[in-house]
Amino acid sequence: MKSKFPRYRVELITAESEDSLLVRHRRLIRFPQLTMPLLAAWTPDHWEVSHTDEIVQRVDFDKPVDLVGITANTPAAPHAYTLAREFRRRGVTVVIGGPHATLLPEEVDQHADAVVVGEGELVWPQLLADFERGELKHIYKSCALPDLKNMPAPRWDLIKGRVYGKGVTIATRGCPFACEYCTIPQMYQRRMRYRPVGEVVDEIKRMPGRALIFWDDHIGANRAYAKELFTAIAPLKRWWTSQCTAEVAFDDEFLTLAARSGCKALFLGLETISQASLNVANKRHNHATEYREVIRRFHAHGIAVQAGVVFGFDHDDRSIFRTTVEFYRSAGLDSATVSVLIPFPNTPIFKRLEAEGRILTRDWSKYNGKKDVVFQPALMSPQELLMGMEWAARRFYSLPSVIERMARSRTGLWWNIARNLGYHLALRNFGEVGFNPEGGEPQLDRQNENACRGAKHALTRRRTGLKLVERT
Ligand code: B12
Ligand code: SF4
């Protein structure tokens, strides 16, 4: 018979280093990860669960708990190790899971009492039972993959902090593709899973507020499923967004049903306008020559496009920054997440670059895509890549560019303009440090003195220590 009172206490931590906090806060991220609310829901009743999301809360190392579970992506891994050390010093058992643990379980094992590789639903209860018996193993990896049926309601009551929206869920898990740089194929083993549509609908009905995010990796992976889902959620009158690949743009029924069901924007991993780079990255399902038409088709259905824009692929030369900004301005792209390429450990691209002697550092905190370049690019220096990315982001979100893009898009103008201005202001806070590498090293003049001081400072750093310099 179950005890009336909890006998064990577990603290779940969504790890976020100080460095990335700075970036994230300024980039206005409002919606939480699903990871820990979901893991909490899979925790047996006789465990009392608490949660700390480092984006909005500080870790309390003296909280009286029996076990700590940490989720960490690669840039947060070194910070997660520091957290683990502090807890273990106090005699608390630490378990680490998430993308980095899945990619490098042996490394993570050196910093934790147990590591969870891949998906947690099936192994987490088993791990807790082992802990209770004093038989914790080092590495847990599910033999079977969870089918996502009867997914419990995520414990949103554990999410604190006033900036957070709680309209977050998934309908599908996984992605059928295997892009060279992506972690998803390892995390979910390229096996797509779909929640029963009725269960997704019931969950959304219980969610507060109107806005909703599906953190799916490719919500259009199975078009028939997606269309059934969109039809079923349409009466709920939500405004939703998710992630997808570009080819769905050519399925008019998909776009019509998505729009009718309240889809306001989709994140598309367009990555680069160079088809040669897309081919090397094993992303042949993207056709760069179609991007303008892809964006036009989304707009025709009133759906905004947020593009993932990545610089640093092997065919990117110094002109890629300018040509990319020019292209997306003329195509009326609504918004973009601009980054440098990150070769995450143990992915195919990491192995290739490592074999070519092009990995510059294994300090995982630098694998952030925003502030550091961790590999030797093929056609420019790491400094040029970082500065070019900064320059391109700033040009993309400059006021003339926002006006031009909004005039061409005309999609959801009030919120789209607000979002663009948000990015514009966030970038302005960072101070101008980038430059267009096509023009060579920037010349100092009065207007861009600060910009160049930052850029020059960064240029003088060693390749492995490359770091953006904040405006002083
Ligand atoms: C939401 C999200 C974000 C949000 C975060 C919002 C927030 N407020 O925190 C935003 C958009 C801000 C974001 C930013 C970034 N993200 Co992100 N993001 C995601 C996304 C799409 C969903 C996360 C989620 O909720 N998943 C659903 C949960 C249920 O799944 P899960 O996390 O995999 O957890 C399961 C298992 O992994 C396991 N598990 C995980 N942790 C633990 C811990 C324990 C103890 C246990 C037992 C089990 C366990 O159990 C869970 C259930 O099966 C994932 C992709 C994905 N599918 O996960 C990428 C993903 C995590 N992001 C990724 C990346 C690269 C980034 C960025 C670096 C991108 C960039 N260049 O800026 C930044 C990093 C920001 C930062 N500093 O942390 C990569 C991470 C790769 C890696 N090796 O680390 C992922 C995997 C996407 C990808 N295509 O590869 N991201
Ligand atoms: S399509 Fe997107 S989620 Fe799928 S493997 Fe490629 S980058 Fe990853």
Coordinates of C-alpha atoms and ligand atoms in Angstrom, one line a residue:
M1 CA 0.0 0.0 0.0
K2 CA 1.3 3.5 -0.9
S3 CA 2.4 5.7 1.9
K4 CA 0.2 8.7 2.5
F5 CA 3.3 11.0 2.6
P6 CA 6.1 11.3 0.1
R7 CA 9.1 9.3 1.2
Y8 CA 11.6 10.7 -1.3
R9 CA 12.3 14.2 -2.7
V10 CA 13.7 14.9 -6.2
E11 CA 14.7 18.3 -7.5
L12 CA 14.6 18.7 -11.3
I13 CA 16.8 21.4 -12.8
T14 CA 16.7 22.9 -16.2
A15 CA 20.4 24.0 -16.5
E16 CA 21.2 27.3 -18.0
S17 CA 24.7 28.9 -17.7
E18 CA 25.2 32.6 -16.8
D19 CA 26.5 33.3 -20.3
S20 CA 23.5 32.0 -22.1
L21 CA 21.2 33.6 -19.6
L22 CA 22.4 36.9 -20.9
V23 CA 21.7 36.0 -24.5
R24 CA 18.4 34.4 -23.8
H25 CA 16.9 37.1 -21.6
R26 CA 17.7 39.7 -24.2
R27 CA 16.2 37.6 -27.0
L28 CA 12.8 37.5 -25.3
I29 CA 12.2 33.8 -25.0
R30 CA 9.0 33.3 -23.1
F31 CA 8.0 29.7 -23.5
P32 CA 9.5 27.0 -21.3
Q33 CA 10.9 23.7 -22.3
L34 CA 8.6 20.7 -21.8
T35 CA 11.3 18.4 -20.5
M36 CA 11.1 18.8 -16.7
P37 CA 7.3 19.3 -16.4
L38 CA 6.9 16.1 -18.4
L39 CA 9.5 14.2 -16.4
A40 CA 7.8 15.3 -13.2
A41 CA 4.6 13.9 -14.5
W42 CA 6.3 10.5 -15.0
T43 CA 7.6 10.5 -11.4
P44 CA 5.8 8.1 -9.1
D45 CA 3.5 9.6 -6.5
H46 CA 5.6 8.7 -3.5
W47 CA 8.3 11.1 -4.8
E48 CA 7.8 14.8 -4.0
V49 CA 9.0 16.8 -7.0
S50 CA 10.4 20.4 -7.2
H51 CA 11.8 22.2 -10.2
T52 CA 14.3 25.0 -10.8
D53 CA 14.5 26.6 -14.2
E54 CA 17.6 28.6 -14.2
I55 CA 16.3 31.0 -16.7
V56 CA 14.1 32.5 -13.9
Q57 CA 15.3 30.9 -10.7
R58 CA 18.5 30.3 -8.7
V59 CA 19.5 26.8 -7.6
D60 CA 19.3 26.2 -3.9
F61 CA 22.1 23.8 -3.1
D62 CA 20.9 23.3 0.4
K63 CA 17.3 22.2 -0.5
P64 CA 16.8 18.9 1.4
V65 CA 16.4 16.4 -1.4
D66 CA 17.4 12.8 -2.0
L67 CA 18.1 13.1 -5.7
V68 CA 18.7 15.8 -8.3
G69 CA 17.9 15.4 -12.0
I70 CA 19.5 17.8 -14.4
T71 CA 18.6 18.4 -18.1
A72 CA 21.3 20.0 -20.2
N73 CA 22.0 20.8 -23.8
T74 CA 25.6 20.9 -24.9
P75 CA 26.4 24.6 -24.2
A76 CA 24.9 24.2 -20.7
A77 CA 26.9 20.9 -20.0
P78 CA 29.9 22.5 -18.2
H79 CA 27.6 24.5 -16.0
A80 CA 25.5 21.3 -15.3
Y81 CA 28.8 19.6 -14.2
T82 CA 29.4 22.5 -11.7
L83 CA 25.9 22.1 -10.3
A84 CA 26.4 18.3 -10.1
R85 CA 29.7 18.8 -8.2
E86 CA 28.0 21.1 -5.6
F87 CA 25.2 18.7 -4.9
R88 CA 27.4 15.6 -4.8
R89 CA 29.7 17.4 -2.4
R90 CA 26.7 17.7 -0.1
G91 CA 26.0 14.0 -0.5
V92 CA 23.1 14.3 -2.9
T93 CA 22.8 11.8 -5.8
V94 CA 22.8 13.4 -9.2
V95 CA 21.3 12.1 -12.5
I96 CA 21.9 14.0 -15.8
G97 CA 19.9 13.5 -19.0
G98 CA 19.1 15.4 -22.2
P99 CA 20.8 16.1 -25.5
H100 CA 24.4 16.3 -24.2
A101 CA 24.1 13.2 -22.0
T102 CA 22.7 11.4 -25.1
L103 CA 25.6 12.4 -27.3
L104 CA 28.4 11.9 -24.7
P105 CA 27.2 9.5 -21.9
E106 CA 30.7 8.4 -20.9
E107 CA 31.8 12.0 -20.3
V108 CA 28.7 12.9 -18.4
D109 CA 29.1 9.8 -16.3
Q110 CA 32.3 11.3 -14.9
H111 CA 30.2 14.1 -13.4
A112 CA 27.1 12.3 -12.2
D113 CA 25.9 9.2 -10.4
A114 CA 23.8 8.2 -13.3
V115 CA 23.2 9.2 -16.9
V116 CA 20.0 8.9 -19.0
V117 CA 20.7 8.4 -22.7
G118 CA 17.8 9.3 -25.0
E119 CA 14.2 9.4 -23.9
G120 CA 13.3 9.3 -20.2
E121 CA 9.7 8.2 -20.0
L122 CA 10.4 4.4 -19.6
V123 CA 13.7 4.5 -17.7
W124 CA 13.0 7.3 -15.2
P125 CA 10.6 5.3 -13.0
Q126 CA 13.0 2.3 -13.2
L127 CA 15.9 4.5 -12.2
L128 CA 14.0 5.9 -9.2
A129 CA 13.1 2.3 -8.1
D130 CA 16.8 1.3 -8.4
F131 CA 17.8 4.4 -6.3
E132 CA 15.3 3.4 -3.7
R133 CA 16.8 -0.1 -3.5
G134 CA 20.3 1.4 -3.4
E135 CA 21.1 -0.2 -6.8
L136 CA 21.5 2.8 -9.0
K137 CA 23.3 1.9 -12.3
H138 CA 25.6 4.3 -14.2
I139 CA 23.9 4.5 -17.6
Y140 CA 20.2 4.1 -18.4
K141 CA 19.1 3.7 -21.9
S142 CA 15.6 2.6 -22.9
C143 CA 15.5 -0.6 -25.0
A144 CA 12.0 0.3 -26.3
L145 CA 10.9 3.8 -27.4
P146 CA 7.9 5.3 -25.7
D147 CA 4.9 5.4 -28.0
L148 CA 3.5 8.7 -26.5
K149 CA 0.0 7.2 -26.0
N150 CA -1.5 8.3 -22.7
M151 CA 1.1 11.0 -22.2
P152 CA 0.4 12.4 -18.7
A153 CA -0.4 16.1 -18.4
P154 CA 3.0 18.0 -17.9
R155 CA 3.3 19.4 -14.3
W156 CA 3.0 23.1 -15.3
D157 CA 2.3 23.9 -11.7
L158 CA 6.1 23.4 -11.1
I159 CA 6.9 26.2 -13.6
K160 CA 7.4 29.5 -11.8
G161 CA 8.3 32.9 -13.1
R162 CA 5.9 35.5 -14.5
V163 CA 7.3 35.7 -18.0
Y164 CA 6.5 32.1 -18.8
G165 CA 3.6 31.0 -21.1
K166 CA 2.4 27.5 -20.4
G167 CA 0.7 26.7 -23.7
V168 CA 3.5 24.3 -24.6
T169 CA 3.2 20.7 -25.8
I170 CA 4.2 18.2 -28.5
A171 CA 2.0 16.2 -30.9
T172 CA 4.9 14.2 -32.5
R173 CA 8.4 13.2 -31.6
G174 CA 11.4 12.8 -33.9
C175 CA 12.3 13.7 -37.4
P176 CA 12.7 11.4 -40.4
F177 CA 15.7 13.4 -41.7
A178 CA 19.3 13.2 -40.7
C179 CA 21.0 16.5 -41.2
E180 CA 24.7 16.3 -40.7
Y181 CA 24.8 18.8 -37.8
C182 CA 21.6 17.8 -36.0
T183 CA 21.2 16.1 -32.6
I184 CA 17.6 14.9 -33.1
P185 CA 18.5 11.7 -35.1
Q186 CA 20.5 10.5 -32.1
M187 CA 18.0 11.6 -29.5
Y188 CA 15.0 10.0 -31.0
Q189 CA 16.7 7.4 -33.2
R190 CA 14.9 8.6 -36.4
R191 CA 11.7 6.9 -35.2
M192 CA 8.7 9.1 -35.5
R193 CA 6.0 8.8 -32.9
Y194 CA 2.6 10.5 -32.9
R195 CA 0.3 11.1 -30.0
P196 CA -3.4 10.2 -30.6
V197 CA -5.0 13.4 -31.9
G198 CA -7.8 13.2 -29.3
E199 CA -5.3 13.2 -26.5
V200 CA -3.6 16.3 -27.9
V201 CA -7.0 18.0 -28.3
D202 CA -8.0 17.2 -24.7
E203 CA -4.7 18.6 -23.4
I204 CA -5.0 21.8 -25.4
K205 CA -8.6 22.3 -24.0
R206 CA -7.1 22.3 -20.5
M207 CA -4.4 24.9 -21.3
P208 CA -4.9 28.5 -20.2
G209 CA -4.5 31.4 -22.6
R210 CA -4.7 31.5 -26.4
A211 CA -1.1 31.1 -27.5
L212 CA 0.3 27.6 -28.0
I213 CA 3.6 26.2 -29.1
F214 CA 4.2 22.7 -30.4
W215 CA 7.8 22.0 -29.6
D216 CA 7.8 19.3 -32.3
D217 CA 10.9 18.9 -34.5
H218 CA 8.9 18.6 -37.7
I219 CA 5.1 18.9 -37.2
G220 CA 4.6 18.1 -40.9
A221 CA 6.6 14.9 -40.9
N222 CA 3.5 12.9 -41.6
R223 CA 1.1 15.1 -43.6
A224 CA -2.0 12.9 -43.1
Y225 CA -1.5 13.0 -39.3
A226 CA -0.8 16.8 -39.4
K227 CA -4.0 17.5 -41.4
E228 CA -6.0 15.4 -39.0
L229 CA -4.5 17.3 -36.0
F230 CA -5.1 20.7 -37.6
T231 CA -8.7 19.8 -38.4
A232 CA -9.3 18.6 -34.8
I233 CA -7.8 21.7 -33.1
A234 CA -9.4 24.3 -35.3
P235 CA -12.5 24.6 -33.2
L236 CA -10.3 25.4 -30.1
K237 CA -9.5 28.8 -31.7
R238 CA -5.9 28.9 -30.5
W239 CA -3.0 30.8 -32.1
W240 CA -0.2 28.4 -32.5
T241 CA 3.3 28.0 -33.9
S242 CA 5.7 25.0 -34.4
Q243 CA 8.7 23.8 -36.4
C244 CA 8.6 22.2 -39.8
T245 CA 10.6 21.7 -43.0
A246 CA 10.1 23.8 -46.1
E247 CA 8.6 21.3 -48.5
V248 CA 5.2 21.5 -46.8
A249 CA 4.8 24.8 -48.5
F250 CA 3.9 23.0 -51.7
D251 CA 0.9 21.2 -50.0
D252 CA -1.9 23.7 -50.3
E253 CA -4.2 21.6 -48.2
F254 CA -1.6 21.4 -45.4
L255 CA -1.3 25.2 -45.4
T256 CA -5.0 25.8 -45.6
L257 CA -5.8 23.5 -42.7
A258 CA -2.8 24.9 -40.7
A259 CA -4.0 28.5 -41.2
R260 CA -7.6 27.6 -40.3
S261 CA -6.5 25.9 -37.1
G262 CA -4.8 29.1 -36.0
C263 CA -1.2 28.6 -37.2
K264 CA 0.3 32.1 -37.1
A265 CA 3.9 31.3 -37.8
L266 CA 6.2 28.3 -38.5
F267 CA 9.9 28.0 -37.8
L268 CA 11.6 26.6 -40.9
G269 CA 15.1 25.3 -40.8
L270 CA 16.1 27.0 -44.1
E271 CA 19.7 27.2 -42.8
T272 CA 21.5 28.6 -45.8
I273 CA 20.8 29.9 -49.3
S274 CA 23.7 27.9 -50.7
Q275 CA 22.4 24.6 -52.2
A276 CA 26.0 23.3 -52.3
S277 CA 26.2 23.8 -48.5
L278 CA 22.7 22.2 -48.0
N279 CA 23.9 19.2 -50.0
V280 CA 27.1 18.8 -47.8
A281 CA 24.9 19.1 -44.7
N282 CA 22.8 16.2 -45.9
K283 CA 19.8 18.6 -46.2
R284 CA 18.9 17.9 -49.8
H285 CA 15.2 18.1 -48.9
N286 CA 15.7 21.9 -48.8
H287 CA 15.9 23.5 -52.3
A288 CA 17.4 27.0 -52.0
T289 CA 16.0 28.0 -55.4
E290 CA 12.5 27.5 -54.0
Y291 CA 12.9 29.6 -50.8
R292 CA 11.3 32.7 -52.2
E293 CA 8.3 30.7 -53.4
V294 CA 8.1 28.9 -50.0
I295 CA 7.9 32.2 -48.2
R296 CA 5.3 33.5 -50.6
R297 CA 3.1 30.5 -50.2
F298 CA 3.2 30.7 -46.4
H299 CA 2.3 34.4 -46.6
A300 CA -0.6 33.6 -49.0
H301 CA -2.1 31.6 -46.2
G302 CA -1.4 34.3 -43.6
I303 CA 1.4 32.3 -41.9
A304 CA 4.6 34.1 -41.0
V305 CA 7.9 32.4 -41.6
Q306 CA 10.7 32.4 -38.9
A307 CA 13.7 31.0 -40.6
G308 CA 16.7 29.3 -39.0
V309 CA 19.6 31.0 -40.6
V310 CA 23.0 29.4 -40.1
F311 CA 26.4 30.7 -41.3
G312 CA 29.6 28.7 -41.6
F313 CA 28.8 25.8 -43.9
D314 CA 31.6 24.7 -46.1
H315 CA 30.5 26.6 -49.2
D316 CA 29.9 29.8 -47.4
D317 CA 32.4 32.4 -48.4
R318 CA 32.7 36.0 -47.3
S319 CA 29.8 37.1 -49.5
I320 CA 27.3 34.8 -47.8
F321 CA 26.3 37.4 -45.1
R322 CA 25.4 40.2 -47.5
T323 CA 23.7 37.9 -50.1
T324 CA 21.7 36.3 -47.3
V325 CA 20.4 39.5 -45.9
E326 CA 19.7 40.9 -49.3
F327 CA 17.8 37.8 -50.3
Y328 CA 15.6 37.6 -47.2
R329 CA 14.9 41.3 -47.4
S330 CA 13.6 41.0 -50.9
A331 CA 11.7 37.8 -50.1
G332 CA 9.9 39.5 -47.2
L333 CA 11.0 37.0 -44.6
D334 CA 9.2 37.7 -41.3
S335 CA 11.9 36.9 -38.8
A336 CA 15.1 34.8 -38.4
T337 CA 17.1 33.1 -35.8
V338 CA 20.6 33.8 -36.9
S339 CA 23.5 31.6 -35.6
V340 CA 26.9 30.2 -36.6
L341 CA 27.1 26.5 -37.3
I342 CA 27.6 24.3 -34.2
P343 CA 29.2 20.9 -34.8
F344 CA 27.7 19.2 -31.7
P345 CA 29.8 16.4 -30.3
N346 CA 29.4 13.0 -31.8
T347 CA 27.2 14.2 -34.7
P348 CA 28.4 13.3 -38.2
I349 CA 29.6 16.9 -38.8
F350 CA 31.7 16.8 -35.6
K351 CA 33.3 13.5 -36.7
R352 CA 34.0 14.9 -40.2
L353 CA 35.5 18.2 -38.9
E354 CA 37.5 16.4 -36.3
A355 CA 39.0 14.0 -38.9
E356 CA 39.9 17.1 -40.9
G357 CA 41.6 18.7 -37.9
R358 CA 39.1 21.6 -37.8
I359 CA 37.6 21.4 -34.3
L360 CA 39.2 24.3 -32.4
T361 CA 37.9 23.6 -28.9
R362 CA 36.1 21.1 -26.8
D363 CA 34.9 23.7 -24.3
W364 CA 31.2 22.8 -24.7
S365 CA 30.1 26.1 -23.3
K366 CA 31.4 27.7 -26.5
Y367 CA 29.0 25.5 -28.5
N368 CA 26.4 28.2 -28.3
G369 CA 26.1 29.4 -31.9
K370 CA 26.0 33.0 -30.9
K371 CA 29.1 34.1 -29.2
D372 CA 31.8 31.6 -30.2
V373 CA 33.0 29.8 -33.3
V374 CA 34.4 26.4 -32.4
F375 CA 35.6 25.1 -35.7
Q376 CA 37.8 26.3 -38.6
P377 CA 35.4 27.3 -41.4
A378 CA 36.4 26.3 -45.0
L379 CA 36.4 29.7 -46.7
M380 CA 37.0 32.3 -44.0
S381 CA 38.5 32.7 -40.6
P382 CA 36.5 31.9 -37.4
Q383 CA 36.6 35.6 -36.6
E384 CA 35.2 36.6 -39.9
L385 CA 32.4 34.0 -39.5
L386 CA 31.5 35.3 -36.0
M387 CA 31.7 39.0 -37.0
G388 CA 29.8 38.3 -40.3
M389 CA 27.0 36.6 -38.4
E390 CA 26.7 39.5 -36.0
W391 CA 26.7 42.0 -38.9
A392 CA 24.1 40.0 -40.8
A393 CA 21.8 39.7 -37.8
R394 CA 22.0 43.4 -37.2
R395 CA 21.4 44.2 -40.8
F396 CA 18.4 41.8 -41.0
Y397 CA 16.9 43.5 -37.9
S398 CA 17.8 47.1 -38.9
L399 CA 14.8 49.4 -39.1
P400 CA 14.9 49.8 -42.9
S401 CA 15.0 46.0 -43.3
V402 CA 12.1 45.5 -40.8
I403 CA 10.0 48.0 -42.8
E404 CA 10.9 46.5 -46.1
R405 CA 10.2 42.9 -45.0
M406 CA 7.0 43.8 -43.2
A407 CA 5.7 45.7 -46.3
R408 CA 6.4 42.6 -48.4
S409 CA 5.0 40.1 -45.9
R410 CA 2.0 41.9 -44.6
T411 CA 1.4 38.8 -42.4
G412 CA 0.1 39.4 -38.8
L413 CA 1.5 42.9 -39.0
W414 CA 0.8 44.0 -35.4
W415 CA 2.6 41.1 -33.7
N416 CA 5.1 40.6 -36.4
I417 CA 6.3 44.2 -36.2
A418 CA 6.4 43.9 -32.4
R419 CA 8.5 40.8 -32.6
N420 CA 10.9 42.4 -35.1
L421 CA 11.3 45.5 -32.9
G422 CA 11.9 43.2 -30.0
Y423 CA 14.8 41.6 -31.8
H424 CA 16.0 45.0 -33.0
L425 CA 16.2 46.3 -29.5
A426 CA 17.7 43.2 -28.1
L427 CA 20.5 43.4 -30.7
R428 CA 21.0 47.1 -30.0
N429 CA 21.6 46.3 -26.3
F430 CA 24.5 44.1 -27.3
G431 CA 26.4 46.8 -29.1
E432 CA 27.6 46.7 -32.6
V433 CA 30.6 44.4 -32.9
G434 CA 30.2 42.7 -36.3
F435 CA 31.4 43.7 -39.7
N436 CA 30.9 42.5 -43.3
P437 CA 34.1 40.4 -44.0
E438 CA 33.8 41.2 -47.7
G439 CA 35.1 44.6 -47.0
G440 CA 38.1 43.3 -45.1
E441 CA 39.0 44.5 -41.6
P442 CA 36.8 47.5 -40.6
Q443 CA 38.3 51.0 -40.8
L444 CA 37.9 53.2 -37.7
D445 CA 35.8 56.3 -38.2
R446 CA 33.8 58.3 -35.8
Q447 CA 30.5 56.7 -36.6
N448 CA 31.5 53.1 -36.1
E449 CA 34.4 53.6 -33.7
N450 CA 32.7 51.5 -31.0
A451 CA 31.8 48.8 -33.5
C452 CA 35.4 48.5 -34.8
R453 CA 36.9 48.6 -31.3
G454 CA 34.8 45.5 -30.4
A455 CA 35.6 43.8 -33.7
K456 CA 39.3 44.5 -33.6
H457 CA 39.5 43.4 -30.0
A458 CA 37.8 40.1 -31.0
L459 CA 40.1 39.7 -34.0
T460 CA 43.2 39.8 -31.8
R461 CA 42.0 36.9 -29.7
R462 CA 43.4 33.5 -30.4
R463 CA 41.2 31.3 -32.6
T464 CA 40.1 29.0 -29.8
G465 CA 39.4 31.9 -27.4
L466 CA 37.2 33.8 -29.9
K467 CA 34.6 35.8 -28.0
L468 CA 32.4 38.7 -28.8
V469 CA 33.3 41.8 -26.9
E470 CA 30.4 43.8 -25.4
R471 CA 30.3 47.5 -26.1
T472 CA 32.0 49.5 -23.4
Ligands
B12_1 C1 12.3 24.3 -26.7 C2 13.6 24.3 -27.3 C3 14.4 25.5 -27.2 C4 13.9 26.7 -26.5 C5 14.1 26.7 -25.0 C6 12.9 27.4 -24.3 C7 13.2 27.5 -22.9 N1 12.6 28.4 -22.3 O1 14.0 26.9 -22.3 C8 14.7 27.8 -27.3 C9 14.0 28.2 -28.6 C10 15.0 29.0 -26.5 C11 16.0 27.0 -27.6 C12 17.2 27.5 -27.7 C13 18.3 26.8 -28.1 N2 18.3 25.5 -28.4 CO1 16.8 24.4 -28.3 N3 15.4 23.1 -28.3 C14 14.2 23.2 -27.9 C15 13.4 21.9 -28.4 C16 12.7 22.2 -29.7 C17 12.4 21.3 -27.5 C18 12.8 21.0 -26.0 C19 11.7 20.2 -25.4 O2 10.9 20.7 -24.6 N4 11.6 18.9 -25.7 C20 10.6 18.0 -25.3 C21 11.2 17.1 -24.2 C22 10.1 16.3 -23.6 O3 12.1 16.3 -24.8 P1 13.6 16.3 -24.3 O4 14.1 17.6 -23.8 O5 14.4 15.6 -25.3 O6 13.6 15.3 -23.0 C23 13.4 13.9 -23.1 C24 14.8 13.2 -23.1 O7 15.8 13.9 -23.7 C25 15.0 12.9 -21.6 N5 15.6 13.8 -20.8 C26 16.0 15.1 -21.0 N6 16.6 15.6 -19.9 C27 16.5 14.7 -18.9 C28 17.0 14.8 -17.6 C29 16.8 13.6 -16.8 C30 17.3 13.7 -15.4 C31 16.2 12.5 -17.3 C32 16.0 11.3 -16.5 C33 15.7 12.4 -18.7 C34 15.9 13.5 -19.5 O8 13.7 12.6 -21.1 C35 12.7 13.5 -21.8 C36 11.5 12.6 -22.1 O9 11.8 11.6 -23.0 C37 14.6 20.9 -28.5 C38 14.4 19.8 -29.5 C39 13.8 18.6 -28.8 N7 13.1 17.8 -29.5 O10 13.9 18.4 -27.6 C40 15.7 21.9 -29.0 C41 17.2 21.5 -28.7 C42 17.2 21.1 -27.2 N8 17.8 22.8 -28.8 C43 19.0 22.8 -29.3 C44 19.8 23.9 -29.5 C45 21.1 23.7 -30.3 C46 19.5 25.2 -29.0 C47 20.4 26.4 -29.1 C48 21.8 26.2 -28.8 C49 20.2 27.0 -30.5 C50 21.0 28.3 -30.8 N9 21.9 28.2 -31.7 O11 20.8 29.2 -30.2 C51 19.7 27.3 -28.1 C52 20.4 27.2 -26.8 C53 19.8 28.1 -25.8 C54 20.5 27.8 -24.5 N10 21.4 28.6 -24.2 O12 20.1 26.9 -23.8 C55 19.4 21.4 -29.6 C56 20.4 20.9 -28.6 C57 21.5 20.1 -29.2 C58 22.6 19.8 -28.2 N11 23.4 18.9 -28.5 O13 22.6 20.4 -27.1 C59 18.0 20.7 -29.7 C60 18.0 19.2 -29.3 C61 17.5 20.9 -31.1 C62 18.2 20.2 -32.2 N12 17.7 20.3 -33.4 O14 19.3 19.6 -32.1 N13 15.6 25.6 -27.7
SF4_2 S1 15.1 18.4 -40.6 FE1 15.5 19.6 -38.7 S2 15.1 18.3 -37.0 FE2 15.2 17.0 -38.8 S3 17.3 16.3 -38.8 FE3 17.3 18.1 -40.1 S4 17.8 19.8 -38.7 FE4 17.2 18.0 -37.4

